[in-house]
Amino acid sequence: MSAVTTLTEDQLALAEVTLDFAQEQLAPYAVTWDQDKQFPVDVIRRAAALGLGGVYVREECGGSGLSRADGVLVFETLATGCPSIAGYLSIHNMVAWMIDRYGDPAQRARWLPGLCAAETLGSYCLTEPGAGSDAAALRTRAERDGDHYVLSGVKQFISGAGASDLYVVLARTGGAGPGGISAFVVERGDPGVSFGANERKMGWNAQPTRQVVLDAVRIPADRRLGTEGEGFRIAMHGLNGGRLGIAACSLGGAQSALDRSLTHLADREAFGARLLDAQALQFRLADMATELTAARALVRQAAEALDRGDPQAVQLCAMAKRFATDTGFSVADRALQLHGGYGYLSEYGIEKIVRDLRVHRILEGTNEIMNVIVARGLTESLR
């Protein structure tokens, strides 16, 4: 990963440790995991042993207590080894943060130690078959029944579903719109919880994606996060950080593709000269590096804004997610082109990066919705 002079000594040390893990524990196996559709839970737990299972969770709850600025560094670096595993860890960490931020002391004590150690894996359940970009239109219900809630509905495209132990579920407890939504913690073993088939996907094959089916799942009322009607706000606050995580994963995957292109062009000759010495190809590399550096700067600016509670943080996170995921995919696609026919072969790993990064433009809110958020911020004062 390219050095940035604004990193502190602690951040540089964090990046070094994470990069070592990515290169030793992720990169050598990433293609095999993708081809075999293998979810390497043991490796995720090794990452957690380095403090990467509870990146944002306060230390007294078992977490690392890191900032968002630290977190985007972690996920970018992890993604140089495997964007799919880095992406799942970003989602897992979003779930842990939501419980740390909005859970009561008993909830934090119950779930956070396991999440931080990755002995408990977490998934985030907002999207439904008929409610993707329009998340406030979700139809999953949570009916109050004395000291319990009964949840019924279907969640779609859930990363880690079936393998994860714990699910933060957004469900409707009131009327239409965002004010009628509440957040709950559902455990895999709760009666009435089941899962759809593992989806056959273009990328992100090293983690499962399934429906989560809630068939009259009866849970104690103390599984609700926050107050009734607060769920949509909790979900959106979680997504601000989640968008930065996915943006950072796009940077890491694309940086890996760029680095591999440099090596490939240095090793290949055509018409009696190294490909790397062709000025036209050097200009392509320069464009790729420039765009990645610009995207990285925006992601870090957004992370710092979120850390300090800047009123513009929501728009900046949306900008960063949109720009970094578009840029990351574009850079990876051009890296494949620079590899020629070799880029299209699975053993080289470039086509896997392209496939993995494509979904980042959809995850955590599509890039079209990111533009809606940015435009809304620009025009709000004129309404």
CSV table of C-alpha atoms in Angstrom, one decimal:
chain,number,residue,atom,x,y,z
A,1,MET,CA,0.0,0.0,0.0
A,2,SER,CA,1.3,3.5,-0.8
A,3,ALA,CA,2.7,5.4,2.0
A,4,VAL,CA,1.0,8.6,3.1
A,5,THR,CA,3.0,11.1,5.2
A,6,THR,CA,0.1,12.0,7.4
A,7,LEU,CA,0.0,8.6,9.1
A,8,THR,CA,1.1,8.5,12.7
A,9,GLU,CA,3.7,6.1,14.0
A,10,ASP,CA,1.0,4.0,15.6
A,11,GLN,CA,-0.9,3.9,12.3
A,12,LEU,CA,2.2,2.9,10.4
A,13,ALA,CA,2.8,0.1,12.9
A,14,LEU,CA,-0.9,-1.0,12.6
A,15,ALA,CA,-0.6,-1.0,8.8
A,16,GLU,CA,2.6,-3.1,9.0
A,17,VAL,CA,1.1,-5.8,11.2
A,18,THR,CA,-2.1,-5.9,9.1
A,19,LEU,CA,-0.2,-6.1,5.9
A,20,ASP,CA,1.9,-9.0,7.2
A,21,PHE,CA,-1.3,-10.8,8.1
A,22,ALA,CA,-2.9,-10.1,4.7
A,23,GLN,CA,0.2,-11.3,2.8
A,24,GLU,CA,0.8,-14.4,4.9
A,25,GLN,CA,-2.8,-15.5,5.9
A,26,LEU,CA,-5.0,-14.2,3.1
A,27,ALA,CA,-3.2,-13.6,-0.2
A,28,PRO,CA,-1.8,-17.2,-0.7
A,29,TYR,CA,-5.2,-18.8,-0.3
A,30,ALA,CA,-7.6,-16.2,-1.8
A,31,VAL,CA,-8.1,-17.8,-5.2
A,32,THR,CA,-8.7,-21.2,-3.7
A,33,TRP,CA,-11.3,-19.9,-1.2
A,34,ASP,CA,-13.0,-18.2,-4.2
A,35,GLN,CA,-13.0,-21.3,-6.3
A,36,ASP,CA,-14.1,-23.6,-3.5
A,37,LYS,CA,-16.6,-21.1,-2.0
A,38,GLN,CA,-14.8,-21.7,1.3
A,39,PHE,CA,-15.5,-19.3,4.3
A,40,PRO,CA,-12.3,-19.5,6.3
A,41,VAL,CA,-13.6,-18.9,9.8
A,42,ASP,CA,-10.3,-20.1,11.4
A,43,VAL,CA,-8.5,-17.3,9.5
A,44,ILE,CA,-11.0,-14.7,10.6
A,45,ARG,CA,-10.4,-15.8,14.2
A,46,ARG,CA,-6.7,-15.3,13.7
A,47,ALA,CA,-7.4,-11.8,12.5
A,48,ALA,CA,-9.5,-11.3,15.6
A,49,ALA,CA,-6.5,-12.4,17.7
A,50,LEU,CA,-4.7,-9.3,16.3
A,51,GLY,CA,-7.6,-7.1,17.5
A,52,LEU,CA,-9.4,-7.0,14.2
A,53,GLY,CA,-12.7,-8.5,15.4
A,54,GLY,CA,-13.7,-5.4,17.4
A,55,VAL,CA,-11.8,-2.6,15.7
A,56,TYR,CA,-14.1,0.1,16.9
A,57,VAL,CA,-15.3,-1.5,20.2
A,58,ARG,CA,-14.2,0.1,23.4
A,59,GLU,CA,-11.3,-1.7,25.1
A,60,GLU,CA,-13.2,-2.4,28.3
A,61,CYS,CA,-15.6,-4.5,26.2
A,62,GLY,CA,-12.8,-6.5,24.6
A,63,GLY,CA,-12.3,-4.3,21.5
A,64,SER,CA,-9.3,-2.4,20.1
A,65,GLY,CA,-10.9,1.0,20.6
A,66,LEU,CA,-9.6,2.3,17.3
A,67,SER,CA,-10.8,5.3,15.3
A,68,ARG,CA,-12.5,5.3,11.9
A,69,ALA,CA,-9.3,6.8,10.5
A,70,ASP,CA,-7.5,3.7,11.9
A,71,GLY,CA,-10.2,1.4,10.6
A,72,VAL,CA,-10.0,2.5,7.0
A,73,LEU,CA,-6.3,1.8,7.1
A,74,VAL,CA,-7.0,-1.7,8.5
A,75,PHE,CA,-9.5,-2.7,5.9
A,76,GLU,CA,-7.6,-1.3,3.0
A,77,THR,CA,-4.6,-3.3,4.0
A,78,LEU,CA,-6.5,-6.5,4.6
A,79,ALA,CA,-8.1,-6.2,1.2
A,80,THR,CA,-4.7,-6.3,-0.5
A,81,GLY,CA,-4.8,-10.0,0.5
A,82,CYS,CA,-8.5,-10.8,-0.1
A,83,PRO,CA,-11.3,-8.2,-0.7
A,84,SER,CA,-14.0,-10.8,0.1
A,85,ILE,CA,-12.7,-11.6,3.6
A,86,ALA,CA,-11.8,-8.0,4.3
A,87,GLY,CA,-15.4,-7.0,3.3
A,88,TYR,CA,-16.9,-9.6,5.6
A,89,LEU,CA,-14.7,-8.3,8.5
A,90,SER,CA,-15.9,-4.8,7.8
A,91,ILE,CA,-19.5,-5.9,8.1
A,92,HIS,CA,-18.8,-8.0,11.3
A,93,ASN,CA,-17.1,-4.9,12.8
A,94,MET,CA,-20.1,-2.8,11.9
A,95,VAL,CA,-22.3,-5.2,13.8
A,96,ALA,CA,-20.0,-5.1,16.8
A,97,TRP,CA,-19.9,-1.3,16.8
A,98,MET,CA,-23.7,-1.1,16.7
A,99,ILE,CA,-24.0,-3.2,19.8
A,100,ASP,CA,-21.2,-1.3,21.6
A,101,ARG,CA,-22.8,2.0,20.7
A,102,TYR,CA,-26.4,1.3,21.2
A,103,GLY,CA,-26.5,-1.7,23.5
A,104,ASP,CA,-27.1,-1.5,27.2
A,105,PRO,CA,-24.4,-2.8,29.6
A,106,ALA,CA,-26.0,-6.3,29.8
A,107,GLN,CA,-26.1,-6.5,26.0
A,108,ARG,CA,-22.5,-5.4,25.6
A,109,ALA,CA,-21.3,-7.9,28.2
A,110,ARG,CA,-23.3,-10.7,26.6
A,111,TRP,CA,-22.2,-10.3,23.0
A,112,LEU,CA,-19.2,-8.1,22.6
A,113,PRO,CA,-16.4,-10.4,24.0
A,114,GLY,CA,-17.4,-13.2,21.5
A,115,LEU,CA,-17.7,-10.8,18.6
A,116,CYS,CA,-14.3,-9.2,19.4
A,117,ALA,CA,-12.7,-12.7,19.5
A,118,ALA,CA,-14.7,-13.8,16.4
A,119,GLU,CA,-15.9,-16.7,18.4
A,120,THR,CA,-19.2,-15.2,17.6
A,121,LEU,CA,-19.6,-14.0,14.0
A,122,GLY,CA,-22.0,-11.1,13.2
A,123,SER,CA,-24.3,-10.2,10.2
A,124,TYR,CA,-26.3,-7.2,9.4
A,125,CYS,CA,-29.9,-7.7,8.2
A,126,LEU,CA,-31.5,-4.6,6.6
A,127,THR,CA,-32.2,-5.5,3.0
A,128,GLU,CA,-35.3,-7.4,2.0
A,129,PRO,CA,-36.5,-9.0,-1.3
A,130,GLY,CA,-38.7,-5.9,-1.9
A,131,ALA,CA,-36.7,-3.3,0.1
A,132,GLY,CA,-33.2,-2.6,-1.0
A,133,SER,CA,-32.3,1.0,-1.7
A,134,ASP,CA,-35.6,2.1,-0.1
A,135,ALA,CA,-34.7,0.6,3.2
A,136,ALA,CA,-37.4,2.6,5.1
A,137,ALA,CA,-40.0,0.5,3.2
A,138,LEU,CA,-39.0,-2.8,4.9
A,139,ARG,CA,-41.8,-5.2,5.8
A,140,THR,CA,-40.3,-7.5,8.4
A,141,ARG,CA,-42.5,-7.2,11.5
A,142,ALA,CA,-41.7,-7.4,15.2
A,143,GLU,CA,-44.9,-7.6,17.2
A,144,ARG,CA,-44.8,-7.0,20.9
A,145,ASP,CA,-46.2,-9.8,23.0
A,146,GLY,CA,-45.7,-9.2,26.7
A,147,ASP,CA,-42.0,-9.4,27.5
A,148,HIS,CA,-41.2,-10.7,24.1
A,149,TYR,CA,-41.2,-9.7,20.4
A,150,VAL,CA,-42.3,-12.0,17.6
A,151,LEU,CA,-40.4,-11.4,14.4
A,152,SER,CA,-41.6,-12.5,10.9
A,153,GLY,CA,-40.1,-11.7,7.5
A,154,VAL,CA,-37.3,-12.4,5.1
A,155,LYS,CA,-34.0,-10.6,4.8
A,156,GLN,CA,-32.1,-10.8,1.5
A,157,PHE,CA,-28.4,-10.7,0.4
A,158,ILE,CA,-27.1,-11.2,4.0
A,159,SER,CA,-23.3,-11.6,4.1
A,160,GLY,CA,-22.2,-14.4,6.4
A,161,ALA,CA,-25.8,-15.8,6.8
A,162,GLY,CA,-25.9,-19.3,8.0
A,163,ALA,CA,-22.3,-19.2,9.3
A,164,SER,CA,-22.8,-16.2,11.5
A,165,ASP,CA,-24.0,-16.6,15.0
A,166,LEU,CA,-25.6,-13.3,15.6
A,167,TYR,CA,-27.8,-11.0,13.4
A,168,VAL,CA,-28.7,-7.4,13.9
A,169,VAL,CA,-32.2,-7.3,12.4
A,170,LEU,CA,-34.2,-4.2,11.4
A,171,ALA,CA,-37.9,-4.8,11.7
A,172,ARG,CA,-41.1,-2.8,11.8
A,173,THR,CA,-42.6,-2.2,15.2
A,174,GLY,CA,-44.8,0.8,14.2
A,175,GLY,CA,-46.3,2.5,11.2
A,176,ALA,CA,-44.9,3.1,7.8
A,177,GLY,CA,-41.7,5.0,7.2
A,178,PRO,CA,-38.4,5.1,9.1
A,179,GLY,CA,-40.0,6.1,12.4
A,180,GLY,CA,-41.7,2.7,12.7
A,181,ILE,CA,-38.5,0.6,12.6
A,182,SER,CA,-36.6,-0.9,15.5
A,183,ALA,CA,-33.4,-2.9,15.8
A,184,PHE,CA,-33.1,-6.4,17.4
A,185,VAL,CA,-30.4,-9.0,18.0
A,186,VAL,CA,-31.4,-12.4,16.8
A,187,GLU,CA,-29.2,-15.5,17.4
A,188,ARG,CA,-28.8,-18.3,14.9
A,189,GLY,CA,-30.2,-20.9,17.2
A,190,ASP,CA,-33.5,-19.0,18.0
A,191,PRO,CA,-36.5,-21.2,17.0
A,192,GLY,CA,-37.9,-20.1,13.7
A,193,VAL,CA,-34.6,-18.8,12.2
A,194,SER,CA,-33.7,-20.5,8.9
A,195,PHE,CA,-31.6,-19.7,5.9
A,196,GLY,CA,-32.0,-19.8,2.1
A,197,ALA,CA,-29.5,-21.5,-0.2
A,198,ASN,CA,-26.1,-20.0,-0.6
A,199,GLU,CA,-26.4,-17.6,-3.5
A,200,ARG,CA,-24.4,-18.2,-6.6
A,201,LYS,CA,-22.6,-14.9,-7.1
A,202,MET,CA,-20.2,-13.1,-9.5
A,203,GLY,CA,-17.7,-12.5,-6.7
A,204,TRP,CA,-17.3,-12.5,-2.9
A,205,ASN,CA,-17.4,-16.3,-3.1
A,206,ALA,CA,-15.2,-16.7,0.0
A,207,GLN,CA,-18.2,-15.8,2.2
A,208,PRO,CA,-21.7,-17.1,2.2
A,209,THR,CA,-24.7,-14.9,1.1
A,210,ARG,CA,-28.1,-16.2,2.0
A,211,GLN,CA,-31.6,-15.2,2.9
A,212,VAL,CA,-32.4,-15.0,6.6
A,213,VAL,CA,-35.9,-16.3,7.1
A,214,LEU,CA,-37.7,-15.3,10.3
A,215,ASP,CA,-40.8,-17.4,10.9
A,216,ALA,CA,-42.5,-16.2,14.1
A,217,VAL,CA,-39.1,-15.9,15.9
A,218,ARG,CA,-39.9,-15.2,19.5
A,219,ILE,CA,-37.2,-13.3,21.4
A,220,PRO,CA,-37.1,-11.6,24.8
A,221,ALA,CA,-37.7,-7.8,24.8
A,222,ASP,CA,-34.2,-7.3,26.1
A,223,ARG,CA,-32.9,-8.2,22.6
A,224,ARG,CA,-34.0,-4.9,21.3
A,225,LEU,CA,-31.2,-2.4,20.6
A,226,GLY,CA,-32.1,1.1,21.7
A,227,THR,CA,-35.7,2.3,22.0
A,228,GLU,CA,-38.7,1.4,19.8
A,229,GLY,CA,-38.6,3.5,16.6
A,230,GLU,CA,-34.9,4.2,16.8
A,231,GLY,CA,-33.9,1.3,14.5
A,232,PHE,CA,-33.6,3.2,11.3
A,233,ARG,CA,-31.3,5.8,12.9
A,234,ILE,CA,-29.2,3.0,14.3
A,235,ALA,CA,-29.0,1.4,10.9
A,236,MET,CA,-28.0,4.6,9.1
A,237,HIS,CA,-25.3,5.4,11.7
A,238,GLY,CA,-23.9,1.9,11.3
A,239,LEU,CA,-23.9,2.3,7.5
A,240,ASN,CA,-21.8,5.5,7.7
A,241,GLY,CA,-18.9,3.4,9.0
A,242,GLY,CA,-19.8,0.4,6.9
A,243,ARG,CA,-19.5,2.6,3.7
A,244,LEU,CA,-16.1,3.7,4.7
A,245,GLY,CA,-15.1,0.0,5.3
A,246,ILE,CA,-16.2,-1.1,1.9
A,247,ALA,CA,-14.6,2.0,0.3
A,248,ALA,CA,-11.3,1.1,2.0
A,249,CYS,CA,-11.6,-2.5,0.8
A,250,SER,CA,-12.0,-1.2,-2.8
A,251,LEU,CA,-8.7,0.7,-2.4
A,252,GLY,CA,-6.9,-2.3,-1.1
A,253,GLY,CA,-8.1,-4.6,-3.8
A,254,ALA,CA,-7.3,-2.1,-6.5
A,255,GLN,CA,-3.8,-1.3,-5.0
A,256,SER,CA,-3.0,-5.0,-5.1
A,257,ALA,CA,-4.1,-5.1,-8.8
A,258,LEU,CA,-1.9,-2.1,-9.6
A,259,ASP,CA,1.1,-3.6,-7.8
A,260,ARG,CA,0.7,-6.8,-9.7
A,261,SER,CA,0.5,-4.9,-13.0
A,262,LEU,CA,3.8,-3.2,-12.3
A,263,THR,CA,5.4,-6.6,-11.7
A,264,HIS,CA,3.8,-8.1,-14.8
A,265,LEU,CA,4.8,-5.3,-17.1
A,266,ALA,CA,8.4,-5.4,-15.8
A,267,ASP,CA,8.6,-9.1,-16.5
A,268,ARG,CA,7.0,-9.1,-20.0
A,269,GLU,CA,8.6,-8.1,-23.3
A,270,ALA,CA,7.1,-7.2,-26.6
A,271,PHE,CA,8.8,-6.0,-29.8
A,272,GLY,CA,12.2,-6.2,-28.1
A,273,ALA,CA,11.5,-4.1,-25.0
A,274,ARG,CA,9.9,-4.4,-21.6
A,275,LEU,CA,6.3,-3.5,-21.5
A,276,LEU,CA,7.0,-1.3,-18.5
A,277,ASP,CA,9.2,0.9,-20.7
A,278,ALA,CA,6.4,1.7,-23.1
A,279,GLN,CA,5.3,5.3,-22.3
A,280,ALA,CA,1.7,4.6,-23.2
A,281,LEU,CA,1.5,1.9,-20.5
A,282,GLN,CA,3.4,4.1,-18.0
A,283,PHE,CA,0.7,6.8,-18.5
A,284,ARG,CA,-2.0,4.2,-17.8
A,285,LEU,CA,-0.2,3.3,-14.6
A,286,ALA,CA,0.1,6.9,-13.7
A,287,ASP,CA,-3.6,7.5,-14.1
A,288,MET,CA,-4.4,4.5,-12.0
A,289,ALA,CA,-2.1,5.5,-9.2
A,290,THR,CA,-3.3,9.1,-9.3
A,291,GLU,CA,-7.0,8.1,-9.1
A,292,LEU,CA,-6.3,5.7,-6.2
A,293,THR,CA,-4.4,8.4,-4.3
A,294,ALA,CA,-7.3,10.8,-4.7
A,295,ALA,CA,-9.8,8.2,-3.6
A,296,ARG,CA,-7.7,7.3,-0.6
A,297,ALA,CA,-7.5,11.0,0.5
A,298,LEU,CA,-11.3,11.3,0.3
A,299,VAL,CA,-11.8,8.1,2.3
A,300,ARG,CA,-9.5,9.3,5.0
A,301,GLN,CA,-11.0,12.8,5.1
A,302,ALA,CA,-14.5,11.2,5.5
A,303,ALA,CA,-13.2,8.9,8.3
A,304,GLU,CA,-11.7,11.8,10.2
A,305,ALA,CA,-14.9,13.7,9.8
A,306,LEU,CA,-16.9,10.8,11.2
A,307,ASP,CA,-14.4,10.6,14.1
A,308,ARG,CA,-14.9,14.2,15.1
A,309,GLY,CA,-18.7,14.3,14.6
A,310,ASP,CA,-18.5,16.7,11.7
A,311,PRO,CA,-22.0,17.7,10.4
A,312,GLN,CA,-20.8,16.9,6.9
A,313,ALA,CA,-19.7,13.4,7.8
A,314,VAL,CA,-22.8,11.7,6.3
A,315,GLN,CA,-22.3,13.3,2.9
A,316,LEU,CA,-18.5,12.8,3.0
A,317,CYS,CA,-19.0,9.1,3.8
A,318,ALA,CA,-21.4,8.8,0.8
A,319,MET,CA,-18.9,10.7,-1.4
A,320,ALA,CA,-16.1,8.5,-0.3
A,321,LYS,CA,-18.0,5.3,-0.8
A,322,ARG,CA,-19.2,6.3,-4.3
A,323,PHE,CA,-15.8,7.6,-5.5
A,324,ALA,CA,-13.6,4.9,-4.0
A,325,THR,CA,-15.7,1.9,-5.1
A,326,ASP,CA,-16.1,3.3,-8.7
A,327,THR,CA,-12.4,4.1,-8.8
A,328,GLY,CA,-11.3,0.8,-7.3
A,329,PHE,CA,-13.3,-1.3,-9.8
A,330,SER,CA,-12.1,0.9,-12.7
A,331,VAL,CA,-8.4,0.5,-11.6
A,332,ALA,CA,-8.8,-3.3,-11.2
A,333,ASP,CA,-10.4,-3.6,-14.6
A,334,ARG,CA,-7.6,-1.7,-16.2
A,335,ALA,CA,-5.1,-3.9,-14.4
A,336,LEU,CA,-6.7,-6.9,-15.9
A,337,GLN,CA,-6.4,-5.3,-19.4
A,338,LEU,CA,-2.7,-4.6,-18.7
A,339,HIS,CA,-2.2,-8.3,-18.0
A,340,GLY,CA,-3.6,-9.3,-21.4
A,341,GLY,CA,-4.8,-12.9,-21.6
A,342,TYR,CA,-3.1,-13.7,-18.3
A,343,GLY,CA,-5.4,-11.3,-16.5
A,344,TYR,CA,-8.4,-13.4,-17.5
A,345,LEU,CA,-7.0,-16.6,-16.0
A,346,SER,CA,-8.1,-17.3,-12.5
A,347,GLU,CA,-4.7,-18.5,-11.2
A,348,TYR,CA,-3.3,-14.9,-11.6
A,349,GLY,CA,-6.0,-13.5,-9.2
A,350,ILE,CA,-6.7,-10.4,-11.1
A,351,GLU,CA,-10.1,-11.4,-12.4
A,352,LYS,CA,-11.1,-12.4,-8.9
A,353,ILE,CA,-10.3,-8.9,-7.7
A,354,VAL,CA,-12.4,-7.4,-10.5
A,355,ARG,CA,-15.3,-9.7,-9.6
A,356,ASP,CA,-15.0,-9.0,-5.9
A,357,LEU,CA,-14.8,-5.2,-6.3
A,358,ARG,CA,-17.8,-5.0,-8.6
A,359,VAL,CA,-20.2,-5.6,-5.8
A,360,HIS,CA,-18.8,-2.8,-3.7
A,361,ARG,CA,-20.6,-0.4,-5.9
A,362,ILE,CA,-23.9,-2.0,-4.7
A,363,LEU,CA,-23.1,-2.9,-1.1
A,364,GLU,CA,-24.0,-0.6,1.9
A,365,GLY,CA,-26.2,1.5,-0.4
A,366,THR,CA,-25.8,1.6,-4.2
A,367,ASN,CA,-23.7,4.3,-5.6
A,368,GLU,CA,-26.8,5.9,-7.1
A,369,ILE,CA,-28.1,6.2,-3.5
A,370,MET,CA,-24.8,7.7,-2.5
A,371,ASN,CA,-25.4,10.4,-5.1
A,372,VAL,CA,-28.9,11.0,-3.7
A,373,ILE,CA,-27.4,11.5,-0.2
A,374,VAL,CA,-24.8,14.0,-1.5
A,375,ALA,CA,-27.3,15.9,-3.6
A,376,ARG,CA,-29.7,16.1,-0.7
A,377,GLY,CA,-27.0,17.7,1.4
A,378,LEU,CA,-26.2,20.2,-1.3
A,379,THR,CA,-29.8,21.3,-1.9
A,380,GLU,CA,-31.3,21.0,1.7
A,381,SER,CA,-30.9,24.7,2.4
A,382,LEU,CA,-32.8,25.6,-0.8
A,383,ARG,CA,-35.9,23.6,-0.1
